[in-house]
mmCIF file of C-alpha atoms in Angstrom:
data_model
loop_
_atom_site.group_PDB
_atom_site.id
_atom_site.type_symbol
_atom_site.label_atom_id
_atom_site.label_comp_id
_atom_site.label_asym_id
_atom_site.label_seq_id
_atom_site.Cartn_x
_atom_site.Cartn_y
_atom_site.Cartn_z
ATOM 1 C CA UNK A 85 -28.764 11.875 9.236
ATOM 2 C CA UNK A 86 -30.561 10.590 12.621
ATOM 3 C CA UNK A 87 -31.216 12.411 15.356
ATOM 4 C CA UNK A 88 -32.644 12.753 18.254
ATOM 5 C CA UNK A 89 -32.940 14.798 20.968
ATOM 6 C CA UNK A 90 -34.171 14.231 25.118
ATOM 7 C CA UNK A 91 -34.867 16.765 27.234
ATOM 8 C CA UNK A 92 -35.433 17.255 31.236
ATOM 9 C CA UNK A 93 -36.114 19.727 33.086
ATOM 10 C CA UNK A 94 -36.201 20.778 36.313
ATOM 11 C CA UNK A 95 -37.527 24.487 37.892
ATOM 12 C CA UNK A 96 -36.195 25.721 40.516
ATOM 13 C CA UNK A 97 -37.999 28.987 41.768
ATOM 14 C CA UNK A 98 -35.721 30.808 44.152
ATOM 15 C CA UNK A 99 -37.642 33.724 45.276
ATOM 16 C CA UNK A 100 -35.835 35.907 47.940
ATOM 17 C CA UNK A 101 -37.202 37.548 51.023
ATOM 18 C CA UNK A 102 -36.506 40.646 52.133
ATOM 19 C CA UNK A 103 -34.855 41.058 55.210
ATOM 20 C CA UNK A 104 -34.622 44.724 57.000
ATOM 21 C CA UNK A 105 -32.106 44.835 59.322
ATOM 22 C CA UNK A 106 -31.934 47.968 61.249
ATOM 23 C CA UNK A 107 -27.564 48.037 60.659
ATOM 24 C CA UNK A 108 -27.985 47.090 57.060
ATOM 25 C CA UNK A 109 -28.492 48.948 53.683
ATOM 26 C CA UNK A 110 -31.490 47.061 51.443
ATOM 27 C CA UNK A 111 -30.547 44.773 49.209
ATOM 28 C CA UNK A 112 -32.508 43.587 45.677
ATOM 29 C CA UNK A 113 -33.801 40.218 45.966
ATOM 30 C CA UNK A 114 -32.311 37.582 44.057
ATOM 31 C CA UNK A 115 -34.123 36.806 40.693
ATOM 32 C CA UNK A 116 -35.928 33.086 40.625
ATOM 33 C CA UNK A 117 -33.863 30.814 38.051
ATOM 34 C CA UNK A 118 -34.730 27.821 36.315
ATOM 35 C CA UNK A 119 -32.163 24.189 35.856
ATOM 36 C CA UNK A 120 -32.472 23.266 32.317
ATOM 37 C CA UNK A 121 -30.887 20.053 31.061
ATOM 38 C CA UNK A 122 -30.967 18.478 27.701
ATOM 39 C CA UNK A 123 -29.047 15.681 25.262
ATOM 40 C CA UNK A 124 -28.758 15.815 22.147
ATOM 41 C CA UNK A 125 -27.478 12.983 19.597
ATOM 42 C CA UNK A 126 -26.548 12.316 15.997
ATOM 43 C CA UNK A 127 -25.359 8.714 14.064
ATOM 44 C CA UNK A 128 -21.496 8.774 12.700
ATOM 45 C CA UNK A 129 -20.549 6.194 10.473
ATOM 46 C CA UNK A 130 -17.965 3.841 11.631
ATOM 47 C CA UNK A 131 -14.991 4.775 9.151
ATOM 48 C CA UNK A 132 -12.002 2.937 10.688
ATOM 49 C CA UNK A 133 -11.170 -0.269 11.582
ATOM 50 C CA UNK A 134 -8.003 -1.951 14.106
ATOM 51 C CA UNK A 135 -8.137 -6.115 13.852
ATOM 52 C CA UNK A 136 -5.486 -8.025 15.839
ATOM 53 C CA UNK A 137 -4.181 -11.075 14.012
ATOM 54 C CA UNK A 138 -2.075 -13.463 16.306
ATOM 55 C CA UNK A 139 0.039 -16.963 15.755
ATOM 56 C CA UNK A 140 0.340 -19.663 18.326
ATOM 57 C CA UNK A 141 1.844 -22.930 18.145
ATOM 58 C CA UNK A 142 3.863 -25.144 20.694
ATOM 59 C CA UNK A 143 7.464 -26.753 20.108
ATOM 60 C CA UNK A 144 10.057 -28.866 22.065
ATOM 61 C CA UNK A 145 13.187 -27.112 21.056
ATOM 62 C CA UNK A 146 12.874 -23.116 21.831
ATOM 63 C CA UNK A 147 14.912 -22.595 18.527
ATOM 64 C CA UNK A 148 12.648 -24.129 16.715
ATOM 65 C CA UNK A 149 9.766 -22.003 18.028
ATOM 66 C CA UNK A 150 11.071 -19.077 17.524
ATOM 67 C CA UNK A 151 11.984 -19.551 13.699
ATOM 68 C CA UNK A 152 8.579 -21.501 13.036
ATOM 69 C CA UNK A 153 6.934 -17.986 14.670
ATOM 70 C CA UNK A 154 9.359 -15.678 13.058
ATOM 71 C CA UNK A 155 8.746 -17.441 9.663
ATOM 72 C CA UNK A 156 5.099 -16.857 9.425
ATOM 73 C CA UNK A 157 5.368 -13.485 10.831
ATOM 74 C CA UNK A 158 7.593 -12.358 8.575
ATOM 75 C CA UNK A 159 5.587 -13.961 5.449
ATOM 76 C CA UNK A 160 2.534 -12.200 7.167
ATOM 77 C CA UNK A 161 4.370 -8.706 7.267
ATOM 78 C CA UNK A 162 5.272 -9.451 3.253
ATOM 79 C CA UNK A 163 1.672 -9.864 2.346
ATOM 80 C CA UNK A 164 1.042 -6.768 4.423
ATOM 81 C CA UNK A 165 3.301 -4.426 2.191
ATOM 82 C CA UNK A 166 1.148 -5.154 -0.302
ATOM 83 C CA UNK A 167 -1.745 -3.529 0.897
ATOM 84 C CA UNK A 168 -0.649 0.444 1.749
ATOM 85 C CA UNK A 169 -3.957 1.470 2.891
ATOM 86 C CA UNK A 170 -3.290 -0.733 5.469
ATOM 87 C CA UNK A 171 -1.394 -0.123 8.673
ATOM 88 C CA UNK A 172 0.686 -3.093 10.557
ATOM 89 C CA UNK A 173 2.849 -2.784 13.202
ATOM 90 C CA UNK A 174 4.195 -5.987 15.415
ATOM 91 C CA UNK A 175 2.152 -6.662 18.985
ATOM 92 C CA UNK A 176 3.042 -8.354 21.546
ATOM 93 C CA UNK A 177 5.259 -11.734 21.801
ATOM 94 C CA UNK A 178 4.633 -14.248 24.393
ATOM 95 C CA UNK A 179 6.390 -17.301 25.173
ATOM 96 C CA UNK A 180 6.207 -19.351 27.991
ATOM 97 C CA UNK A 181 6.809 -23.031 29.059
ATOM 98 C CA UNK A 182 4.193 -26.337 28.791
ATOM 99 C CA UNK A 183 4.705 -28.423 31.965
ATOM 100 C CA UNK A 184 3.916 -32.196 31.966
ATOM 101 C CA UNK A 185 2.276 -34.194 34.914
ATOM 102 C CA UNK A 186 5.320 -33.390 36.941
ATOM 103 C CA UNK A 187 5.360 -29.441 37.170
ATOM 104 C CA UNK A 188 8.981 -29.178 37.471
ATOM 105 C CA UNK A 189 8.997 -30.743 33.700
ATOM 106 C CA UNK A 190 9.085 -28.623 30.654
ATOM 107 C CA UNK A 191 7.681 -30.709 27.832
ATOM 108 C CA UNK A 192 7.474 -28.305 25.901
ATOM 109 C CA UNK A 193 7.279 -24.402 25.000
ATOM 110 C CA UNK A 194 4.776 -22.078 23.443
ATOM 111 C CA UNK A 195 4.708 -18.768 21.827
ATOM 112 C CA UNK A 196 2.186 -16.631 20.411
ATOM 113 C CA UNK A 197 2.670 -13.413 18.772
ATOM 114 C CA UNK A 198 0.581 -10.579 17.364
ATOM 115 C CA UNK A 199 0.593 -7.667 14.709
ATOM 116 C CA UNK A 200 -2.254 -5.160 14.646
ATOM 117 C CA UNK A 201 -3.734 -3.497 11.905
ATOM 118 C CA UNK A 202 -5.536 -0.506 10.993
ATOM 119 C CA UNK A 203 -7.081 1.292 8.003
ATOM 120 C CA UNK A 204 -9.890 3.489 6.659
ATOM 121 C CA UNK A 205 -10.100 1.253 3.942
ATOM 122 C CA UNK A 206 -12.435 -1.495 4.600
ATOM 123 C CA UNK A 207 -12.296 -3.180 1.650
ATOM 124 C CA UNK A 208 -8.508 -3.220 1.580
ATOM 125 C CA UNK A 209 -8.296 -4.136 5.691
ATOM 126 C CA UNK A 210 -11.218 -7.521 4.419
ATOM 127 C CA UNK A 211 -8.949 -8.610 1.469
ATOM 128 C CA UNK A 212 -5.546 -8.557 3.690
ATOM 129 C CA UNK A 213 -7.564 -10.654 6.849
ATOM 130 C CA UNK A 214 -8.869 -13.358 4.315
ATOM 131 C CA UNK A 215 -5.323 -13.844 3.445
ATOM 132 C CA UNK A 216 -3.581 -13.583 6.965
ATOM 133 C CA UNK A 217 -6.221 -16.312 8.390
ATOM 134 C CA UNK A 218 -5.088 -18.715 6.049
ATOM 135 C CA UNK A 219 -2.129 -18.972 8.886
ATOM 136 C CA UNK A 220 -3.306 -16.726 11.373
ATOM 137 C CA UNK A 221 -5.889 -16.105 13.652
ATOM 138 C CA UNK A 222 -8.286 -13.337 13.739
ATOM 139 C CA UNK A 223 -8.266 -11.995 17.587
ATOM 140 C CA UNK A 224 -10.151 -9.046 17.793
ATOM 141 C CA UNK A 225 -11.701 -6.234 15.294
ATOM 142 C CA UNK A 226 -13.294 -3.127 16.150
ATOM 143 C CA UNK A 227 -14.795 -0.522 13.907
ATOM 144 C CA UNK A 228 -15.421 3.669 15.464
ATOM 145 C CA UNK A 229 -15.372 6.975 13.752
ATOM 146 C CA UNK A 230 -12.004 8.390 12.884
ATOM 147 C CA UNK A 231 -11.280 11.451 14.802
ATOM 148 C CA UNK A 232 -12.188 13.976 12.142
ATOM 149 C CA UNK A 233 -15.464 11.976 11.650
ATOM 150 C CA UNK A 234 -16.392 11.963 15.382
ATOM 151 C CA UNK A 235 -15.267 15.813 15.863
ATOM 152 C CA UNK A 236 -17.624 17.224 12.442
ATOM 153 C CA UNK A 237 -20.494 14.924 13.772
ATOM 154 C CA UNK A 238 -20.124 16.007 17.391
ATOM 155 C CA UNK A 239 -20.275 19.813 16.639
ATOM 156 C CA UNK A 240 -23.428 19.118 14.808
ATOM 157 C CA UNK A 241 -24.767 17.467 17.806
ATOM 158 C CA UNK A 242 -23.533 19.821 19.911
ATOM 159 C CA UNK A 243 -25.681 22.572 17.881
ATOM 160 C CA UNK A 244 -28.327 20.567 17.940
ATOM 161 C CA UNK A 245 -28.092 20.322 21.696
ATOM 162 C CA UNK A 246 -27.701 24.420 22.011
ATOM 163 C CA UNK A 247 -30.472 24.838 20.162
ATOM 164 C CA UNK A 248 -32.854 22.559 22.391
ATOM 165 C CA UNK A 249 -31.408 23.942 25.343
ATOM 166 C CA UNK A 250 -32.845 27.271 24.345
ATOM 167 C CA UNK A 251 -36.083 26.134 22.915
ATOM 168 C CA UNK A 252 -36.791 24.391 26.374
ATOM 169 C CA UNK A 253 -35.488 28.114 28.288
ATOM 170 C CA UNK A 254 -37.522 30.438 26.204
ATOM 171 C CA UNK A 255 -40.833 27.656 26.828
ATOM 172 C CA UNK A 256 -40.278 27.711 30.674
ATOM 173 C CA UNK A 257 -39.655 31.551 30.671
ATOM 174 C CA UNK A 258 -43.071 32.215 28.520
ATOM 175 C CA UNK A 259 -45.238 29.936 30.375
ATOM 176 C CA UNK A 260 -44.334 31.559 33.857
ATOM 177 C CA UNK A 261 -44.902 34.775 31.935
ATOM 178 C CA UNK A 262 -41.334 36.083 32.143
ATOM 179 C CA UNK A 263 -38.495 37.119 29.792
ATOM 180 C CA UNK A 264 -34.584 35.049 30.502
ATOM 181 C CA UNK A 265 -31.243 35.109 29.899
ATOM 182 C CA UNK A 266 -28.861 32.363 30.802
ATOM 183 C CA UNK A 267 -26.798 32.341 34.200
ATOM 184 C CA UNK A 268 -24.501 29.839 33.061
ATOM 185 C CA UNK A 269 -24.285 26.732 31.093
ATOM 186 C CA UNK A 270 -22.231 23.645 30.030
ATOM 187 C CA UNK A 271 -21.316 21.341 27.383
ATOM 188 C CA UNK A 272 -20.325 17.873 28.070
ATOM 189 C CA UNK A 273 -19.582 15.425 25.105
ATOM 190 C CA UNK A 274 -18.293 11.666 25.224
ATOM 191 C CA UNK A 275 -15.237 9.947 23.827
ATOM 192 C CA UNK A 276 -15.138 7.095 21.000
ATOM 193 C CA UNK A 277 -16.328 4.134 21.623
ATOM 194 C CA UNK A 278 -14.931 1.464 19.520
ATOM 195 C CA UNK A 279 -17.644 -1.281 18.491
ATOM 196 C CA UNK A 280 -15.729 -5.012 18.444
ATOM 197 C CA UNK A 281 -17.053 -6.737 14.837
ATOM 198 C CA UNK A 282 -17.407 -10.530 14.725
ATOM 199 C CA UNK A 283 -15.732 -12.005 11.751
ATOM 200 C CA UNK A 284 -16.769 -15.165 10.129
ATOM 201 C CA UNK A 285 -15.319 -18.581 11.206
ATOM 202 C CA UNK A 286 -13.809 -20.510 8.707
ATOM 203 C CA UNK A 287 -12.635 -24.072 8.792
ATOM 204 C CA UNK A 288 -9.359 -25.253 8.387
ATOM 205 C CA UNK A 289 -10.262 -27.089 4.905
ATOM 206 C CA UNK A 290 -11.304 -23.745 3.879
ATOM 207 C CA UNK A 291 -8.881 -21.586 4.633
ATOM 208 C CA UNK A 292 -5.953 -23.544 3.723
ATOM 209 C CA UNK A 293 -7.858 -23.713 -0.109
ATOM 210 C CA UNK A 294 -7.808 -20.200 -0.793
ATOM 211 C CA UNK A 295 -7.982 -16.568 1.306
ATOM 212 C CA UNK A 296 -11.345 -15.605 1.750
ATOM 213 C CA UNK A 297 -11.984 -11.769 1.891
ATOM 214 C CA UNK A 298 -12.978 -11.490 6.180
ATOM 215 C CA UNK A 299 -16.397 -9.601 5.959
ATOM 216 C CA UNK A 300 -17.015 -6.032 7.843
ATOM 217 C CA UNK A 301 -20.208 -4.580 8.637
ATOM 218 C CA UNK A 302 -19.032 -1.085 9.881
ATOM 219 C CA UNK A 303 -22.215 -0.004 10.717
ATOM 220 C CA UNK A 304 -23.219 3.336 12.989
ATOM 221 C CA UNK A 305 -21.765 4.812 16.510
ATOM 222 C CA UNK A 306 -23.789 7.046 18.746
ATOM 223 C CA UNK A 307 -22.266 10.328 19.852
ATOM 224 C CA UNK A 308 -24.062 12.140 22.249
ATOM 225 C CA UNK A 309 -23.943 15.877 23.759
ATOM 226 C CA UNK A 310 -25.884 17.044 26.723
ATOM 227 C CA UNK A 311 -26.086 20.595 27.702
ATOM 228 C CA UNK A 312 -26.649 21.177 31.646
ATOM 229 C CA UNK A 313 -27.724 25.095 32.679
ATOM 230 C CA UNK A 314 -29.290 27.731 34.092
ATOM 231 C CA UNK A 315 -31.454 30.865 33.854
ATOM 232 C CA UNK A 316 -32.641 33.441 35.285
ATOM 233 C CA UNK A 317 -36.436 34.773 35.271
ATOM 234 C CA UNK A 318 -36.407 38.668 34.513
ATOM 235 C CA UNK A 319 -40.017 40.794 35.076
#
């Protein structure tokens, strides 16, 4: 698997003085340390998937909307069961009035409303879109790593960061001629980012002659780990 690794550095030599005060015992001088900072990174392979699928049409009679909605919803949710890899649950429902030239007019009213999907199964998530968009459209679909993907790929890179981190102490120790040990030191990861997917367009022709399978490239996300310290020079 990738990875790669980027390192700065930065020395800071803190060397103490020695100060004799007459009404003062002596004191041992503070011991020069060095800020070490490094980042460390690793590919994980985007294993899930969330797609919003949403229908939207526009009727005079507010009965009539909501049954014409309801209707394909419901026939969407049916063709959902049939795919248990697959997660649905409803989104949101929106419904609001069309005005005419005068604004105080309804003419009409309009309603869109959403279920959202998710699944580790990409192949199962591709076949259920091709058939939803033969009604429905396709508003959004992401692809990240699934938590237990992200976490065993981000304690790799988190070793990998460790490791560099020490590497780059135990070079600036030996070329100032000195032994270490670390002061202090911290790990800072990221969270999942979520990379949005851009399904084919398909006509209207098309879709309405038979359910296309919607393709996924899932594709790679970055997690990244830097480790911030610092140590201190010994004799």
């Amino acid at each position: 698997m990738r990875k790669a690794i980027f390192f700065s550095t930065s020395l800071a030599l803190l060397l103490a003085g020695t100060v004799v005060h007459a009404a003062e015992s002596s004191t041992a001088p503070a011991l020069p340390t060095a800020d070490i900072s490094v980042e460390a990174s690793r590919a994980a392979p985007n294993d899930q998937f969330r797609a919003q699928v949403y229908y939207e049409t526009s009727e005079a009679s507010p009965a009539e909307l909501a049954r014409k909605v309801n209707s394909v919803i419901a026939q969407a949710l049916q063709t959902a069961r049939s795919y248990p890899a697959v997660k649905v649950r409803t989104g949101n429902n929106m419904t609001y009035p069309v005005y005419g030239k005068n604004v105080r007019n309804i003419e009409a009213w309009r309603m869109r409303s959403t279920l959202n999907l998710e699944a580790n199964d990409a192949p199962a998530l591709s076949e259920l879109l091709g058939k939803l968009q033969q009604s429905m459209v396709i508003g959004g679909l992401n692809a990240a790593p699934s938590a237990e993907t992200w976490k065993k790929i981000e304690d790799q890179a988190i070793v990998d960061a460790l490791t560099a981190f020490e590497a780059r102490a135990k070079l600036v120790a030996t070329s100032l001629s000195k032994k270490w040990k670390i002061k202090h030191v911290s790990v800072n990861t990221g969270g999942i980012q979520q990379k949005p997917i851009m399904p084919l367009a398909r006509s209207a022709g098309l879709m309405a002659a038979e359910a296309v399978a919607a393709p996924i490239e899932a594709g790679d996300s970055t997690v990244s780990v830097s480790v911030n310290g610092q140590i201190e020079l010994l004799e």
